[in-house]
mmCIF file of C-alpha atoms in Angstrom:
data_model
loop_
_atom_site.group_PDB
_atom_site.id
_atom_site.type_symbol
_atom_site.label_atom_id
_atom_site.label_comp_id
_atom_site.label_asym_id
_atom_site.label_seq_id
_atom_site.Cartn_x
_atom_site.Cartn_y
_atom_site.Cartn_z
ATOM 1 C CA MET A 25 -111.775 -140.075 -137.034
ATOM 2 C CA ASN A 26 -108.040 -140.053 -137.153
ATOM 3 C CA PHE A 27 -106.144 -137.075 -135.829
ATOM 4 C CA ASN A 28 -103.198 -135.409 -137.801
ATOM 5 C CA MET A 29 -101.078 -135.014 -134.459
ATOM 6 C CA GLU A 30 -98.150 -137.045 -132.959
ATOM 7 C CA LEU A 31 -97.613 -137.154 -129.085
ATOM 8 C CA PRO A 32 -94.520 -138.396 -127.801
ATOM 9 C CA GLY A 33 -94.001 -142.058 -127.542
ATOM 10 C CA LEU A 34 -96.556 -142.469 -130.330
ATOM 11 C CA LYS A 35 -94.962 -141.979 -133.390
ATOM 12 C CA GLY A 36 -96.330 -143.597 -136.365
ATOM 13 C CA VAL A 37 -99.746 -144.869 -134.525
ATOM 14 C CA ASN A 38 -103.155 -143.822 -135.244
ATOM 15 C CA ILE A 39 -104.737 -141.552 -132.600
ATOM 16 C CA GLU A 40 -108.433 -142.247 -132.931
ATOM 17 C CA GLU A 41 -109.890 -140.224 -130.189
ATOM 18 C CA ILE A 42 -108.827 -138.214 -127.220
ATOM 19 C CA VAL A 43 -111.736 -137.900 -124.011
ATOM 20 C CA GLU A 44 -111.368 -135.926 -120.980
ATOM 21 C CA GLN A 45 -112.820 -136.886 -118.344
ATOM 22 C CA GLU A 46 -113.034 -135.428 -114.973
ATOM 23 C CA ASN A 47 -109.985 -136.503 -113.184
ATOM 24 C CA ARG A 48 -107.888 -138.510 -116.422
ATOM 25 C CA ILE A 49 -107.311 -138.204 -120.059
ATOM 26 C CA LEU A 50 -108.355 -141.593 -122.184
ATOM 27 C CA VAL A 51 -106.195 -141.292 -125.664
ATOM 28 C CA TYR A 52 -107.812 -144.258 -128.040
ATOM 29 C CA ILE A 53 -105.043 -145.484 -130.312
ATOM 30 C CA SER A 54 -104.706 -148.246 -132.981
ATOM 31 C CA MET A 55 -101.945 -149.411 -135.135
ATOM 32 C CA PRO A 56 -102.551 -149.577 -139.178
ATOM 33 C CA VAL A 57 -102.573 -152.700 -140.600
ATOM 34 C CA LYS A 58 -99.352 -154.157 -142.107
ATOM 35 C CA GLU A 59 -97.699 -157.201 -142.823
ATOM 36 C CA HIS A 60 -96.260 -159.327 -140.214
ATOM 37 C CA ARG A 61 -94.215 -162.482 -140.037
ATOM 38 C CA CYS A 62 -95.304 -165.494 -138.235
ATOM 39 C CA PRO A 63 -93.342 -166.195 -135.339
ATOM 40 C CA THR A 64 -94.041 -169.875 -135.835
ATOM 41 C CA CYS A 65 -93.657 -170.991 -139.803
ATOM 42 C CA GLY A 66 -92.037 -167.609 -140.813
ATOM 43 C CA GLU A 67 -94.713 -166.916 -143.573
ATOM 44 C CA LYS A 68 -95.975 -162.990 -143.823
ATOM 45 C CA THR A 69 -99.408 -162.498 -143.312
ATOM 46 C CA THR A 70 -102.130 -159.550 -143.126
ATOM 47 C CA LYS A 71 -105.125 -161.330 -141.870
ATOM 48 C CA VAL A 72 -106.764 -159.972 -138.546
ATOM 49 C CA HIS A 73 -108.171 -162.909 -136.499
ATOM 50 C CA ASP A 74 -109.567 -160.430 -133.750
ATOM 51 C CA TYR A 75 -109.296 -157.292 -131.714
ATOM 52 C CA ARG A 76 -109.045 -156.742 -127.788
ATOM 53 C CA MET A 77 -108.988 -153.532 -126.005
ATOM 54 C CA ARG A 78 -105.775 -152.749 -123.701
ATOM 55 C CA LYS A 79 -105.350 -150.010 -121.006
ATOM 56 C CA ILE A 80 -102.189 -148.714 -120.832
ATOM 57 C CA GLY A 81 -100.740 -146.391 -118.245
ATOM 58 C CA HIS A 82 -98.842 -143.572 -119.535
ATOM 59 C CA LEU A 83 -97.281 -140.234 -117.930
ATOM 60 C CA PRO A 84 -99.478 -137.937 -116.703
ATOM 61 C CA MET A 85 -100.405 -135.277 -119.599
ATOM 62 C CA TRP A 86 -101.459 -131.512 -119.014
ATOM 63 C CA GLY A 87 -101.314 -132.432 -115.382
ATOM 64 C CA ARG A 88 -104.027 -135.529 -115.378
ATOM 65 C CA LEU A 89 -103.128 -139.412 -115.181
ATOM 66 C CA THR A 90 -103.186 -140.410 -118.918
ATOM 67 C CA ILE A 91 -104.407 -143.860 -119.818
ATOM 68 C CA TRP A 92 -103.992 -145.504 -123.421
ATOM 69 C CA MET A 93 -106.854 -147.236 -124.726
ATOM 70 C CA TYR A 94 -105.024 -149.426 -127.193
ATOM 71 C CA LYS A 95 -107.081 -151.355 -129.576
ATOM 72 C CA CYS A 96 -104.730 -154.299 -129.827
ATOM 73 C CA ARG A 97 -104.867 -156.743 -133.163
ATOM 74 C CA ARG A 98 -104.304 -160.446 -133.651
ATOM 75 C CA TYR A 99 -103.060 -161.768 -136.775
ATOM 76 C CA ARG A 100 -103.739 -165.315 -137.761
ATOM 77 C CA CYS A 101 -101.170 -167.520 -140.140
ATOM 78 C CA THR A 102 -102.313 -169.947 -142.643
ATOM 79 C CA CYS A 103 -100.454 -172.520 -140.220
ATOM 80 C CA GLY A 104 -103.197 -171.349 -137.854
ATOM 81 C CA LYS A 105 -100.593 -169.617 -135.390
ATOM 82 C CA ARG A 106 -102.248 -166.630 -133.502
ATOM 83 C CA PHE A 107 -100.345 -163.642 -132.478
ATOM 84 C CA ALA A 108 -100.713 -160.080 -131.443
ATOM 85 C CA GLU A 109 -99.087 -157.388 -133.375
ATOM 86 C CA LYS A 110 -95.727 -155.869 -132.682
ATOM 87 C CA VAL A 111 -95.562 -152.265 -131.130
ATOM 88 C CA SER A 112 -92.746 -150.119 -130.111
ATOM 89 C CA PHE A 113 -94.632 -147.819 -127.026
ATOM 90 C CA ILE A 114 -94.890 -151.196 -124.782
ATOM 91 C CA ASP A 115 -92.811 -154.018 -124.016
ATOM 92 C CA ARG A 116 -94.390 -157.618 -123.671
ATOM 93 C CA TYR A 117 -96.562 -158.509 -120.706
ATOM 94 C CA GLN A 118 -96.333 -154.694 -119.600
ATOM 95 C CA ARG A 119 -99.323 -152.792 -118.336
ATOM 96 C CA PHE A 120 -97.497 -149.447 -118.618
ATOM 97 C CA SER A 121 -95.622 -147.532 -121.716
ATOM 98 C CA LYS A 122 -91.974 -147.657 -122.252
ATOM 99 C CA GLU A 123 -91.881 -144.326 -121.048
ATOM 100 C CA ALA A 124 -93.921 -144.458 -118.247
ATOM 101 C CA ASN A 125 -91.763 -147.259 -116.989
ATOM 102 C CA GLN A 126 -88.654 -145.308 -117.512
ATOM 103 C CA ALA A 127 -89.871 -142.389 -115.445
ATOM 104 C CA MET A 128 -91.048 -144.760 -112.560
ATOM 105 C CA ARG A 129 -87.292 -145.917 -112.399
ATOM 106 C CA ILE A 130 -86.072 -142.504 -112.299
ATOM 107 C CA GLN A 131 -88.580 -140.895 -109.913
ATOM 108 C CA SER A 132 -88.276 -143.784 -107.704
ATOM 109 C CA VAL A 133 -84.502 -142.649 -107.304
ATOM 110 C CA LYS A 134 -84.769 -138.717 -107.630
ATOM 111 C CA ALA A 135 -87.997 -138.302 -105.685
ATOM 112 C CA LYS A 136 -87.931 -137.947 -101.942
ATOM 113 C CA THR A 137 -90.189 -140.711 -100.798
ATOM 114 C CA PHE A 138 -91.383 -143.571 -102.424
ATOM 115 C CA LYS A 139 -95.229 -142.602 -102.067
ATOM 116 C CA GLU A 140 -94.186 -139.016 -103.801
ATOM 117 C CA ALA A 141 -92.849 -140.802 -106.979
ATOM 118 C CA ALA A 142 -96.134 -142.685 -107.156
ATOM 119 C CA MET A 143 -98.401 -139.827 -106.262
ATOM 120 C CA THR A 144 -96.785 -138.169 -109.121
ATOM 121 C CA LEU A 145 -97.290 -140.603 -111.861
ATOM 122 C CA GLY A 146 -100.841 -141.961 -110.889
ATOM 123 C CA THR A 147 -99.573 -145.331 -109.708
ATOM 124 C CA SER A 148 -99.071 -147.324 -106.508
ATOM 125 C CA ILE A 149 -96.637 -147.391 -104.116
ATOM 126 C CA SER A 150 -95.723 -151.329 -104.783
ATOM 127 C CA THR A 151 -95.495 -150.536 -108.366
ATOM 128 C CA ILE A 152 -92.526 -147.849 -108.055
ATOM 129 C CA LEU A 153 -91.111 -150.248 -105.145
ATOM 130 C CA ARG A 154 -90.861 -153.070 -108.068
ATOM 131 C CA ARG A 155 -89.309 -150.376 -110.741
ATOM 132 C CA PHE A 156 -86.673 -149.329 -108.168
ATOM 133 C CA SER A 157 -85.515 -152.772 -106.950
ATOM 134 C CA GLN A 158 -85.162 -153.756 -110.705
ATOM 135 C CA GLN A 159 -83.368 -150.474 -111.493
ATOM 136 C CA ALA A 160 -80.985 -151.297 -108.384
ATOM 137 C CA LYS A 161 -80.592 -155.175 -109.563
ATOM 138 C CA ALA A 162 -79.536 -153.867 -112.934
ATOM 139 C CA ALA A 163 -77.471 -150.837 -112.078
ATOM 140 C CA LEU A 164 -75.733 -151.992 -108.718
ATOM 141 C CA PRO A 165 -73.441 -154.679 -108.888
ATOM 142 C CA THR A 166 -72.952 -157.034 -105.837
ATOM 143 C CA GLY A 167 -69.384 -156.513 -105.118
ATOM 144 C CA VAL A 168 -67.028 -153.937 -106.684
ATOM 145 C CA ARG A 169 -63.165 -154.475 -106.773
ATOM 146 C CA LEU A 170 -62.081 -151.390 -104.745
ATOM 147 C CA PRO A 171 -59.637 -149.187 -106.278
ATOM 148 C CA LYS A 172 -56.022 -148.020 -104.850
ATOM 149 C CA ALA A 173 -57.338 -145.432 -102.407
ATOM 150 C CA ILE A 174 -60.696 -145.716 -100.414
ATOM 151 C CA ALA A 175 -62.530 -143.650 -97.318
ATOM 152 C CA ILE A 176 -64.614 -145.544 -95.039
ATOM 153 C CA ASP A 177 -67.055 -143.648 -92.674
ATOM 154 C CA GLU A 178 -70.343 -144.451 -90.277
ATOM 155 C CA PHE A 179 -73.457 -143.079 -90.413
ATOM 156 C CA LYS A 180 -76.739 -143.823 -88.825
ATOM 157 C CA ALA A 181 -79.037 -145.552 -90.648
ATOM 158 C CA ASP A 182 -81.525 -147.232 -88.474
ATOM 159 C CA THR A 183 -82.619 -150.015 -90.806
ATOM 160 C CA ASP A 184 -83.418 -153.781 -90.118
ATOM 161 C CA ALA A 185 -79.759 -154.220 -90.657
ATOM 162 C CA GLY A 186 -78.809 -152.398 -87.657
ATOM 163 C CA LYS A 187 -78.399 -149.032 -86.191
ATOM 164 C CA TYR A 188 -75.375 -148.104 -87.890
ATOM 165 C CA GLN A 189 -74.069 -148.460 -91.690
ATOM 166 C CA LEU A 190 -70.654 -148.070 -93.044
ATOM 167 C CA ILE A 191 -70.025 -146.340 -96.321
ATOM 168 C CA ILE A 192 -67.260 -146.983 -98.596
ATOM 169 C CA ALA A 193 -65.927 -144.373 -101.315
ATOM 170 C CA ASN A 194 -63.203 -143.640 -103.529
ATOM 171 C CA ALA A 195 -60.733 -141.409 -101.752
ATOM 172 C CA GLU A 196 -59.611 -140.254 -105.765
ATOM 173 C CA THR A 197 -62.908 -139.352 -107.507
ATOM 174 C CA HIS A 198 -64.984 -139.195 -104.474
ATOM 175 C CA GLU A 199 -67.718 -141.424 -105.805
ATOM 176 C CA PRO A 200 -69.100 -143.638 -103.510
ATOM 177 C CA ILE A 201 -68.948 -147.377 -103.937
ATOM 178 C CA ASP A 202 -70.844 -149.540 -101.418
ATOM 179 C CA ILE A 203 -72.658 -149.440 -98.140
ATOM 180 C CA LEU A 204 -71.703 -152.299 -95.517
ATOM 181 C CA PRO A 205 -74.917 -153.517 -93.146
ATOM 182 C CA ASN A 206 -73.072 -152.735 -90.001
ATOM 183 C CA ARG A 207 -69.789 -151.393 -88.920
ATOM 184 C CA ARG A 208 -68.359 -154.352 -87.175
ATOM 185 C CA LEU A 209 -64.916 -155.465 -87.547
ATOM 186 C CA GLN A 210 -65.433 -158.845 -89.131
ATOM 187 C CA THR A 211 -67.916 -157.636 -91.352
ATOM 188 C CA ILE A 212 -65.317 -154.798 -92.770
ATOM 189 C CA LYS A 213 -62.670 -157.389 -92.731
ATOM 190 C CA THR A 214 -64.788 -159.979 -94.815
ATOM 191 C CA TYR A 215 -65.589 -157.341 -97.462
ATOM 192 C CA LEU A 216 -61.850 -155.745 -97.811
ATOM 193 C CA GLN A 217 -60.423 -159.554 -97.999
ATOM 194 C CA THR A 218 -62.857 -160.224 -100.665
ATOM 195 C CA TYR A 219 -62.664 -156.797 -102.802
ATOM 196 C CA GLY A 220 -59.911 -155.072 -101.467
ATOM 197 C CA GLN A 221 -56.712 -156.719 -103.120
ATOM 198 C CA ASP A 222 -55.830 -153.471 -104.780
ATOM 199 C CA VAL A 223 -56.270 -151.014 -101.747
ATOM 200 C CA GLU A 224 -53.101 -149.274 -100.698
ATOM 201 C CA ILE A 225 -54.615 -146.323 -98.849
ATOM 202 C CA VAL A 226 -57.291 -146.052 -96.508
ATOM 203 C CA VAL A 227 -58.779 -142.854 -94.937
ATOM 204 C CA MET A 228 -61.092 -142.976 -91.665
ATOM 205 C CA ASP A 229 -61.796 -141.490 -88.454
ATOM 206 C CA MET A 230 -60.037 -142.595 -85.407
ATOM 207 C CA SER A 231 -61.700 -145.617 -84.649
ATOM 208 C CA ASN A 232 -59.700 -148.595 -83.457
ATOM 209 C CA SER A 233 -62.033 -150.971 -84.887
ATOM 210 C CA PHE A 234 -61.565 -149.657 -88.486
ATOM 211 C CA ARG A 235 -58.076 -149.555 -87.921
ATOM 212 C CA ALA A 236 -57.846 -153.072 -86.680
ATOM 213 C CA ALA A 237 -60.171 -154.640 -89.507
ATOM 214 C CA VAL A 238 -58.423 -152.829 -92.496
ATOM 215 C CA GLN A 239 -54.806 -154.287 -90.829
ATOM 216 C CA GLN A 240 -56.027 -157.630 -90.343
ATOM 217 C CA ALA A 241 -57.709 -157.911 -93.963
ATOM 218 C CA LEU A 242 -54.799 -155.703 -96.144
ATOM 219 C CA GLY A 243 -51.818 -156.482 -94.066
ATOM 220 C CA LYS A 244 -49.779 -152.844 -93.936
ATOM 221 C CA PRO A 245 -51.936 -150.440 -96.001
ATOM 222 C CA VAL A 246 -51.197 -146.650 -95.707
ATOM 223 C CA ILE A 247 -53.808 -145.526 -92.775
ATOM 224 C CA ILE A 248 -54.634 -141.917 -92.907
ATOM 225 C CA ALA A 249 -56.395 -140.165 -90.261
ATOM 226 C CA ASP A 250 -58.954 -137.735 -91.261
ATOM 227 C CA ARG A 251 -57.749 -134.121 -89.980
ATOM 228 C CA PHE A 252 -61.128 -133.132 -88.869
ATOM 229 C CA HIS A 253 -61.449 -135.989 -86.409
ATOM 230 C CA TYR A 254 -57.971 -135.560 -84.866
ATOM 231 C CA CYS A 255 -58.005 -131.537 -84.650
ATOM 232 C CA ARG A 256 -61.218 -131.842 -82.538
ATOM 233 C CA TYR A 257 -59.668 -133.580 -79.506
ATOM 234 C CA VAL A 258 -57.658 -130.467 -78.777
ATOM 235 C CA TYR A 259 -60.861 -128.385 -79.056
ATOM 236 C CA TRP A 260 -62.467 -130.866 -76.919
ATOM 237 C CA ALA A 261 -59.946 -130.575 -74.267
ATOM 238 C CA LEU A 262 -60.159 -126.731 -74.343
ATOM 239 C CA ASP A 263 -64.148 -127.257 -73.927
ATOM 240 C CA ASP A 264 -63.446 -129.484 -71.014
ATOM 241 C CA VAL A 265 -61.432 -126.794 -69.273
ATOM 242 C CA ARG A 266 -64.220 -124.190 -70.171
ATOM 243 C CA LYS A 267 -66.869 -125.962 -68.641
ATOM 244 C CA LYS A 268 -65.002 -126.809 -65.753
ATOM 245 C CA VAL A 269 -64.071 -123.251 -64.852
ATOM 246 C CA GLN A 270 -67.458 -121.830 -65.567
ATOM 247 C CA LYS A 271 -69.164 -123.881 -62.790
ATOM 248 C CA GLU A 272 -67.574 -121.301 -60.610
ATOM 249 C CA TRP A 273 -68.851 -118.170 -62.359
ATOM 250 C CA HIS A 274 -71.962 -115.842 -61.706
ATOM 251 C CA ALA A 275 -75.123 -117.488 -63.763
ATOM 252 C CA TYR A 276 -74.630 -114.520 -66.420
ATOM 253 C CA ASP A 277 -71.102 -115.082 -67.183
ATOM 254 C CA ARG A 278 -71.530 -118.803 -67.119
ATOM 255 C CA LYS A 279 -74.516 -118.896 -69.562
ATOM 256 C CA LYS A 280 -72.684 -115.828 -71.758
ATOM 257 C CA CYS A 281 -69.233 -117.566 -72.120
ATOM 258 C CA LYS A 282 -71.380 -120.823 -73.472
ATOM 259 C CA ARG A 283 -73.160 -118.865 -76.019
ATOM 260 C CA MET A 284 -69.614 -117.334 -76.856
ATOM 261 C CA ARG A 285 -67.727 -120.513 -76.702
ATOM 262 C CA PHE A 286 -66.657 -120.012 -80.656
ATOM 263 C CA VAL A 287 -64.803 -117.293 -79.787
ATOM 264 C CA LEU A 288 -62.486 -119.525 -78.093
ATOM 265 C CA HIS A 289 -62.188 -121.796 -81.126
ATOM 266 C CA LYS A 290 -61.807 -119.197 -83.743
ATOM 267 C CA ASP A 291 -58.858 -117.647 -85.279
ATOM 268 C CA PRO A 292 -57.722 -114.588 -83.179
ATOM 269 C CA THR A 293 -57.022 -112.809 -86.003
ATOM 270 C CA LYS A 294 -60.517 -113.258 -87.838
ATOM 271 C CA LEU A 295 -62.369 -112.077 -84.356
ATOM 272 C CA THR A 296 -64.648 -108.804 -84.479
ATOM 273 C CA GLU A 297 -64.083 -106.294 -81.997
ATOM 274 C CA GLU A 298 -66.799 -107.416 -79.653
ATOM 275 C CA GLU A 299 -66.045 -111.136 -80.068
ATOM 276 C CA HIS A 300 -62.327 -109.824 -79.064
ATOM 277 C CA TRP A 301 -63.526 -108.272 -76.006
ATOM 278 C CA TYR A 302 -65.356 -111.562 -74.843
ATOM 279 C CA LEU A 303 -62.308 -113.304 -75.575
ATOM 280 C CA GLN A 304 -60.131 -111.431 -73.283
ATOM 281 C CA ARG A 305 -63.120 -110.869 -70.654
ATOM 282 C CA TYR A 306 -63.049 -114.599 -70.020
ATOM 283 C CA LEU A 307 -59.455 -115.401 -70.507
ATOM 284 C CA GLY A 308 -59.019 -112.997 -67.683
ATOM 285 C CA MET A 309 -61.233 -114.485 -65.753
ATOM 286 C CA SER A 310 -59.533 -117.853 -65.217
ATOM 287 C CA LEU A 311 -55.867 -118.338 -65.113
ATOM 288 C CA GLU A 312 -56.444 -122.290 -65.904
ATOM 289 C CA LEU A 313 -58.697 -121.127 -69.416
ATOM 290 C CA LYS A 314 -56.200 -118.837 -70.533
ATOM 291 C CA GLN A 315 -53.571 -121.470 -70.105
ATOM 292 C CA ALA A 316 -55.572 -123.809 -72.011
ATOM 293 C CA TYR A 317 -56.304 -121.323 -74.978
ATOM 294 C CA GLU A 318 -52.462 -120.622 -75.432
ATOM 295 C CA LEU A 319 -52.314 -124.497 -75.311
ATOM 296 C CA LYS A 320 -54.834 -124.421 -78.194
ATOM 297 C CA GLU A 321 -53.140 -121.621 -79.906
ATOM 298 C CA THR A 322 -49.894 -123.573 -79.905
ATOM 299 C CA TYR A 323 -51.496 -126.658 -81.553
ATOM 300 C CA ARG A 324 -53.106 -124.256 -84.192
ATOM 301 C CA HIS A 325 -49.913 -122.469 -85.164
ATOM 302 C CA TRP A 326 -48.364 -126.160 -85.703
ATOM 303 C CA PHE A 327 -51.513 -127.400 -87.619
ATOM 304 C CA MET A 328 -51.472 -124.348 -89.957
ATOM 305 C CA LYS A 329 -47.636 -124.433 -90.532
ATOM 306 C CA ALA A 330 -47.487 -128.225 -91.136
ATOM 307 C CA LYS A 331 -49.859 -128.182 -94.247
ATOM 308 C CA GLU A 332 -47.057 -125.719 -95.909
ATOM 309 C CA GLU A 333 -44.418 -127.684 -94.515
ATOM 310 C CA LYS A 334 -42.838 -130.593 -96.846
ATOM 311 C CA ASP A 335 -40.344 -132.086 -94.682
ATOM 312 C CA ILE A 336 -42.362 -134.577 -92.354
ATOM 313 C CA GLN A 337 -39.505 -134.742 -89.847
ATOM 314 C CA LYS A 338 -40.135 -131.557 -88.922
ATOM 315 C CA ILE A 339 -43.735 -131.765 -88.896
ATOM 316 C CA LYS A 340 -42.936 -134.841 -86.486
ATOM 317 C CA GLU A 341 -40.977 -132.719 -84.295
ATOM 318 C CA GLY A 342 -43.218 -129.849 -84.020
ATOM 319 C CA LEU A 343 -46.050 -132.195 -82.772
ATOM 320 C CA GLU A 344 -43.587 -133.717 -79.935
ATOM 321 C CA ALA A 345 -42.702 -130.155 -79.238
ATOM 322 C CA PHE A 346 -46.731 -129.742 -78.517
ATOM 323 C CA TYR A 347 -46.732 -132.672 -76.441
ATOM 324 C CA ARG A 348 -43.672 -131.625 -74.167
ATOM 325 C CA GLU A 349 -45.410 -128.019 -73.822
ATOM 326 C CA ILE A 350 -48.791 -129.981 -72.557
ATOM 327 C CA GLU A 351 -46.943 -131.751 -70.208
ATOM 328 C CA GLU A 352 -45.049 -129.353 -68.635
ATOM 329 C CA ALA A 353 -48.366 -126.984 -68.418
ATOM 330 C CA ASP A 354 -49.832 -130.229 -66.308
ATOM 331 C CA SER A 355 -53.394 -129.772 -67.782
ATOM 332 C CA PRO A 356 -55.389 -133.070 -66.924
ATOM 333 C CA ALA A 357 -57.980 -132.378 -70.096
ATOM 334 C CA PHE A 358 -55.286 -132.036 -72.670
ATOM 335 C CA ILE A 359 -53.264 -134.369 -71.216
ATOM 336 C CA LYS A 360 -55.709 -136.976 -71.547
ATOM 337 C CA ARG A 361 -56.639 -135.953 -75.258
ATOM 338 C CA ILE A 362 -53.324 -136.368 -76.566
ATOM 339 C CA GLN A 363 -52.681 -139.709 -75.187
ATOM 340 C CA THR A 364 -55.191 -140.244 -78.473
ATOM 341 C CA LEU A 365 -53.027 -138.037 -80.796
ATOM 342 C CA LYS A 366 -49.907 -140.173 -79.559
ATOM 343 C CA ASN A 367 -51.539 -143.488 -80.518
ATOM 344 C CA TRP A 368 -52.529 -142.356 -83.660
ATOM 345 C CA GLN A 369 -49.023 -140.320 -84.386
ATOM 346 C CA VAL A 370 -48.352 -142.416 -87.614
ATOM 347 C CA GLU A 371 -51.617 -141.849 -89.283
ATOM 348 C CA ILE A 372 -51.906 -138.037 -88.342
ATOM 349 C CA LEU A 373 -48.313 -137.944 -90.245
ATOM 350 C CA ASN A 374 -49.548 -139.523 -92.935
ATOM 351 C CA SER A 375 -52.319 -136.962 -93.560
ATOM 352 C CA PHE A 376 -49.821 -134.457 -94.480
ATOM 353 C CA VAL A 377 -47.726 -136.682 -96.692
ATOM 354 C CA PHE A 378 -50.935 -137.947 -98.916
ATOM 355 C CA ASN A 379 -53.647 -135.411 -99.627
ATOM 356 C CA TYR A 380 -56.573 -137.111 -98.989
ATOM 357 C CA SER A 381 -59.268 -136.407 -96.332
ATOM 358 C CA ASN A 382 -63.001 -137.667 -95.451
ATOM 359 C CA GLY A 383 -64.674 -134.279 -95.740
ATOM 360 C CA PHE A 384 -66.456 -135.213 -98.760
ATOM 361 C CA LEU A 385 -67.506 -138.551 -97.163
ATOM 362 C CA GLU A 386 -69.113 -136.209 -94.205
ATOM 363 C CA GLY A 387 -71.114 -134.443 -97.149
ATOM 364 C CA ILE A 388 -72.231 -137.829 -98.691
ATOM 365 C CA ASN A 389 -73.829 -139.055 -95.048
ATOM 366 C CA ASN A 390 -75.525 -135.836 -94.459
ATOM 367 C CA LYS A 391 -77.506 -136.147 -97.693
ATOM 368 C CA SER A 392 -78.297 -139.590 -96.825
ATOM 369 C CA LYS A 393 -79.532 -138.357 -93.053
ATOM 370 C CA VAL A 394 -81.633 -135.560 -94.890
ATOM 371 C CA LEU A 395 -83.053 -138.249 -97.230
ATOM 372 C CA LYS A 396 -83.806 -140.665 -94.393
ATOM 373 C CA ARG A 397 -85.609 -137.766 -92.596
ATOM 374 C CA ASN A 398 -87.760 -136.670 -95.647
ATOM 375 C CA ALA A 399 -88.763 -140.585 -95.785
ATOM 376 C CA TYR A 400 -89.387 -140.735 -91.852
ATOM 377 C CA GLY A 401 -86.797 -144.014 -92.209
ATOM 378 C CA PHE A 402 -86.132 -146.913 -94.276
ATOM 379 C CA ARG A 403 -86.946 -150.107 -92.765
ATOM 380 C CA LYS A 404 -85.204 -152.142 -95.605
ATOM 381 C CA TYR A 405 -81.526 -151.678 -95.410
ATOM 382 C CA GLU A 406 -81.359 -152.997 -99.370
ATOM 383 C CA HIS A 407 -83.542 -149.762 -99.854
ATOM 384 C CA PHE A 408 -81.503 -147.400 -98.274
ATOM 385 C CA ARG A 409 -78.665 -148.612 -99.730
ATOM 386 C CA ALA A 410 -79.772 -148.575 -103.337
ATOM 387 C CA LYS A 411 -81.412 -144.962 -102.464
ATOM 388 C CA ILE A 412 -78.157 -143.411 -101.979
ATOM 389 C CA LEU A 413 -75.823 -144.900 -104.336
ATOM 390 C CA LEU A 414 -78.514 -144.461 -107.232
ATOM 391 C CA GLY A 415 -78.950 -141.258 -106.326
ATOM 392 C CA HIS A 416 -75.403 -140.377 -106.628
ATOM 393 C CA MET A 417 -75.021 -142.321 -109.774
ATOM 394 C CA TYR A 418 -78.160 -140.472 -111.418
ATOM 395 C CA LYS A 419 -77.525 -137.154 -109.675
ATOM 396 C CA GLU A 420 -76.839 -135.367 -113.330
ATOM 397 C CA ILE A 421 -80.546 -136.891 -114.569
ATOM 398 C CA GLY A 422 -83.149 -134.508 -114.398
ATOM 399 C CA LEU A 423 -85.972 -135.511 -112.301
ATOM 400 C CA HIS A 424 -88.956 -135.321 -114.971
ATOM 401 C CA VAL A 425 -88.077 -137.690 -117.819
ATOM 402 C CA GLY A 426 -90.863 -139.090 -120.063
#
């Protein structure tokens, strides 16, 4: 009996019977007899040699595992050649339909874990891993010529390649480009020498190892220090002073000041009435903390003004005035921290000349860490690298493909 219906992927195919079992659906199909050309001699023939039943895995239908029971026909030519009929729903030597293979490739990238993808599609984890590896090999090149402006940052991966990996992204389009197996100077240097002929601008955090690798590989590129990474040194100095002075306070004030430390960091114009009260209370309890807070406010005013200033010379003069104010205040915590700012002053000033930052890269790294936690870690560096890059590449593709 033939059904007068068509299922996705089975256009022009005879659906002979649909059998519902307890946990799966069997769809019996066959192709109509038609003239085929012999692959050996080229003659046309309609002579049938034999039949055999093939089990073909497909996408789940109505929430149940679906298997196509394909009655495969072989033709016989006058030259003696036997060959199978041509079909559109499955590739040669495959045990899954084209739609199923496509869904496996997409699900292996989009699903949280390979196990989840296997359970959704009713197959094994090893099959999903094979499809994932095939997709990664086809979509991800072994090396990419880097653009003019790049951003680099490390993230904790804990794979077989090491504890930390390094991500490289396009600073203009915010697209991740590649992930290196470690953050060592020689690894970064070799990669940039191979693929970084066009690189002129590099955005990074304040890592001496990164800066040395970039300078050795590219000569004299424009290095930009990410704003967040150098601003936090001033706030760290303020926290150093707070931790020191609150040790001498009563236990209640010590614990309360620790919980309310964010009021020392916030813009005072954005504090609530309660937060402003706590700010005045704790500044009144320590002249050293009040001095540190005023130094932080001096820096904040300089930074806000520098973002709007067009003259880089005035920005530099304002930063040097901040250095002098710290030296006059003779605050050990701030003197220690600003030494790093002095060492990176050129890169800091570059952040006001060029409108680049590493903020987007921190977002990508956060998603990568969430991906790692969901999967309880990735043992293989290549799998984690491909998962991150393919996930970003296919972020616009829907999860359910069939």
